[in-house]
Protein backbone atom coordinates (compact mmCIF):
# COMPACT_ATOMS: atom_id res chain seq x y z
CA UNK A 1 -17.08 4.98 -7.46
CA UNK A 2 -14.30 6.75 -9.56
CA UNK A 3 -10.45 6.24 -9.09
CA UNK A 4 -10.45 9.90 -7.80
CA UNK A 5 -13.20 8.42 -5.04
CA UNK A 6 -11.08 5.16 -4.38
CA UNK A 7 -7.77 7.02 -3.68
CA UNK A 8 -9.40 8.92 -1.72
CA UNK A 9 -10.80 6.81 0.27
CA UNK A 10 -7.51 5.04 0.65
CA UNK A 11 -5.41 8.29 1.90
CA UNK A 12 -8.35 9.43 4.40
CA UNK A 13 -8.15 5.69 5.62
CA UNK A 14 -4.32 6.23 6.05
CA UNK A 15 -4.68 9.65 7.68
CA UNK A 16 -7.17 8.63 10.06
CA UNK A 17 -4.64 6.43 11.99
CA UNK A 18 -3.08 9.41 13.47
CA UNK A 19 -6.47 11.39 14.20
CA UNK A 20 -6.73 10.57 17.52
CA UNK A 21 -6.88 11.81 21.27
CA UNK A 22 -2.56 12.23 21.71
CA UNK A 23 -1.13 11.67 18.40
CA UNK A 24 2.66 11.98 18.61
CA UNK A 25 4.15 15.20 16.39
CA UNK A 26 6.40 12.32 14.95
CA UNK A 27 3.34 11.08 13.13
CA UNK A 28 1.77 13.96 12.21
CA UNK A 29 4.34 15.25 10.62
CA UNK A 30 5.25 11.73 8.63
CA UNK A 31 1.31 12.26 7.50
CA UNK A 32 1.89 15.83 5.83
CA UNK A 33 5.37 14.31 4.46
CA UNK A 34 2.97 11.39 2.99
CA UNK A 35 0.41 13.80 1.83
CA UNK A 36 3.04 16.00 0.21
CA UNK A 37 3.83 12.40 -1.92
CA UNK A 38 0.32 11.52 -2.47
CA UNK A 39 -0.54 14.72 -3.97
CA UNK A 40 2.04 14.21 -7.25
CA UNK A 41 0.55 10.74 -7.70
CA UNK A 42 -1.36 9.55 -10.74
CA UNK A 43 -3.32 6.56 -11.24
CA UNK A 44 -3.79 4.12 -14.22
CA UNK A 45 -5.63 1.46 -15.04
CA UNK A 46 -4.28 -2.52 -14.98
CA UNK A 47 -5.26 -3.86 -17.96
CA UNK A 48 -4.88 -7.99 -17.63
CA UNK A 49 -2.83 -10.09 -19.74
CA UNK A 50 -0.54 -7.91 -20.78
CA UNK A 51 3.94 -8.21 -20.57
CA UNK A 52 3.85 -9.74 -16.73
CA UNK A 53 5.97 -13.08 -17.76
CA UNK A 54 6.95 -14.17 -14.69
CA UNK A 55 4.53 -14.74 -11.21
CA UNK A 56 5.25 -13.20 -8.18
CA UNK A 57 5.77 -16.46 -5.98
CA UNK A 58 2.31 -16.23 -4.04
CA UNK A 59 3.21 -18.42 -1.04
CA UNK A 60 6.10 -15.59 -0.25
CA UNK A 61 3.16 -12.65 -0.68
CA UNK A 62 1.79 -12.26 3.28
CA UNK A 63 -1.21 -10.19 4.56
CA UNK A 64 -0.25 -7.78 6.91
CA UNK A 65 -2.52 -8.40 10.32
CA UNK A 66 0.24 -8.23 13.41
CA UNK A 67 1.93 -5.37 14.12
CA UNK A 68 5.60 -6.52 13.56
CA UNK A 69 4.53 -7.20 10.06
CA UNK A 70 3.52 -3.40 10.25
CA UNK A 71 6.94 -1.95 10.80
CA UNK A 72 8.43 -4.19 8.56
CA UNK A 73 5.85 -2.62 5.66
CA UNK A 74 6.34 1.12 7.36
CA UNK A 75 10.73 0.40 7.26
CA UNK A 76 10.34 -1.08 3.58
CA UNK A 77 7.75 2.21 2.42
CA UNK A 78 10.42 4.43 4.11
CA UNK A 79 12.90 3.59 1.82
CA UNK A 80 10.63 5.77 -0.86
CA UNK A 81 12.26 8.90 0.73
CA UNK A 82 15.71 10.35 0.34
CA UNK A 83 15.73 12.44 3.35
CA UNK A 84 16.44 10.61 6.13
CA UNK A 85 14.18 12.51 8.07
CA UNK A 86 11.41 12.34 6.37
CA UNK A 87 12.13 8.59 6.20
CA UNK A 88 11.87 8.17 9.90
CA UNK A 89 8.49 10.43 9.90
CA UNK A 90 7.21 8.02 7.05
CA UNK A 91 8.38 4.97 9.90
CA UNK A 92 6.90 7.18 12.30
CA UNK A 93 3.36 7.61 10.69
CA UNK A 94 2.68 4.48 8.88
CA UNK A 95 3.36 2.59 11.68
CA UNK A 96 0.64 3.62 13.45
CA UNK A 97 -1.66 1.75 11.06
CA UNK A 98 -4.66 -0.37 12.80
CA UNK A 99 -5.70 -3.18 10.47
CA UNK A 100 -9.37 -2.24 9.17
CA UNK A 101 -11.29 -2.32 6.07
CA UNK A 102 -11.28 -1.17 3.38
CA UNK A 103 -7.58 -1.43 3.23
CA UNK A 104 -5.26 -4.18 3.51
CA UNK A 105 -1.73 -4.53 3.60
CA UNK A 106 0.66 -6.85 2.08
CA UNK A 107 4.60 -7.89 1.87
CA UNK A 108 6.16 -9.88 -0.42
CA UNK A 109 9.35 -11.58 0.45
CA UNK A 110 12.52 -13.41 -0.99
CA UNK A 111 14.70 -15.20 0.37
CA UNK A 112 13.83 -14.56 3.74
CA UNK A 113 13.88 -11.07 3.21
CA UNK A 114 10.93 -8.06 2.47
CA UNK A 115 11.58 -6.78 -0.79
CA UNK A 116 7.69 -5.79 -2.06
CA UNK A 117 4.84 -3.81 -0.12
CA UNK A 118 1.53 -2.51 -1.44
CA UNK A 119 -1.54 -0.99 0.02
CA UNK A 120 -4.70 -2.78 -1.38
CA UNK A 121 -8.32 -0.70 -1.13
CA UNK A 122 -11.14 -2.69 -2.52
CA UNK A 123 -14.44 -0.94 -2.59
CA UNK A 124 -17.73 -0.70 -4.67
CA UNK A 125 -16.39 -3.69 -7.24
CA UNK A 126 -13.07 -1.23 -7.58
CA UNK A 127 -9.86 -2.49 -6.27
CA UNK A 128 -7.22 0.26 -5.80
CA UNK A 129 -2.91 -0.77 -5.67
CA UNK A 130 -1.01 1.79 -4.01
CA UNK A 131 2.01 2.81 -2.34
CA UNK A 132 3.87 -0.08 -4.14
CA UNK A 133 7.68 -1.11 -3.35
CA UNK A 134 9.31 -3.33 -5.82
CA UNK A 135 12.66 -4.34 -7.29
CA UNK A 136 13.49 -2.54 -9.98
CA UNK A 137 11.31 -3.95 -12.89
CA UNK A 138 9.35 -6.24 -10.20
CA UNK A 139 6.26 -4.04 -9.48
CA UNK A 140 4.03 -5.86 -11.98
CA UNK A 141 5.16 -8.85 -11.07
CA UNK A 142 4.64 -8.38 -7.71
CA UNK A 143 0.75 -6.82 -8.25
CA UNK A 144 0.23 -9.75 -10.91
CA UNK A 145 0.79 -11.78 -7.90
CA UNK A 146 -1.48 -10.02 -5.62
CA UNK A 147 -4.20 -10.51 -8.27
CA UNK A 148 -3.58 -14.17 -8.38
CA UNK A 149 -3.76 -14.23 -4.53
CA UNK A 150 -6.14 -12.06 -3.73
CA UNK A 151 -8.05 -14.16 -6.93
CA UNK A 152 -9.61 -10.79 -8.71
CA UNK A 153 -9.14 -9.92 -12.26
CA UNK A 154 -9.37 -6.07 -14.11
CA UNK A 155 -12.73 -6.83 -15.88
CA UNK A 156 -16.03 -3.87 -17.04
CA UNK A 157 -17.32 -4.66 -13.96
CA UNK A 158 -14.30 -4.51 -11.31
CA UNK A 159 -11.45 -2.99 -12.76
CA UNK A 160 -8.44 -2.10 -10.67
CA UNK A 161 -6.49 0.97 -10.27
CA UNK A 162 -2.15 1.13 -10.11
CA UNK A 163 -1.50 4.39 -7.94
CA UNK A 164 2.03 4.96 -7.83
């Protein structure tokens, strides 16, 4: 499996959430405002070890399995788009997001409040960061935490993919 292969896995897992029997126009449109984003991404790949000096404090990093946690990543991904419209589409699609493999969500928090989100798609020995929401400066941080969480390293054999 190629990055190409693993983002697109990762989008076609994303999309599928509204492909269903009554989908609401809400979140159909929010999915071609997301696919209009995903298609001026690029990917690159982490290489370990590098200018990360400070941790991302693991014990504030949480998996996203309820679904109040899901809003909370939808509102923070939002925040990605000027436009308040397409903001609340974004709210409007992501939200609809059923917790299955091979995707997982996560949040990272500080004092008490969300300030990091990421998607993470692991597949084939290939593990895939995307749609990542940081503090200015904080995105490695944050993904060196998910690494040391999530306890998976960028080696020959399973190297990992930043999309953003």
């Amino acid at each position: 499996m190629s990055q190409d292969n693993i983002v697109h896995t990762k989008n076609q897992w994303l999309y599928s959430h509204v492909e269903v029997n009554y989908p609401t126009k809400e979140s159909l449109a929010g999915r071609a405002v997301y696919q209009s984003s995903a298609a001026t991404r690029t990917c690159r790949r982490l290489i370990e070890g590098g200018a990360v000096s400070k941790d991302f404090d693991v014990s504030n990093i949480y998996h996203v399995d309820f679904h109040r946690l899901t809003i909370a990543f939808a509102l923070l991904q939002s925040k990605q788009w000027s436009d308040p419209e397409e903001s609340a589409l974004i709210v409007e699609f992501l939200s609809q997001i059923i917790y299955s493999e091979p995707c997982r969500l996560f949040l990272g928090y500080e004092a008490g409040e969300t300030i990091a989100a990421a998607i993470v798609t692991q597949q084939d020995n290939i593990t895939l960061f995307s749609d990542i929401v940081a503090p200015e400066g904080r995105a490695d941080v944050f993904i060196h935490g998910l690494c040391t969480k999530l306890n998976i390293q960028d080696t020959g054999q399973t190297p990992i993919f930043i999309e953003s």
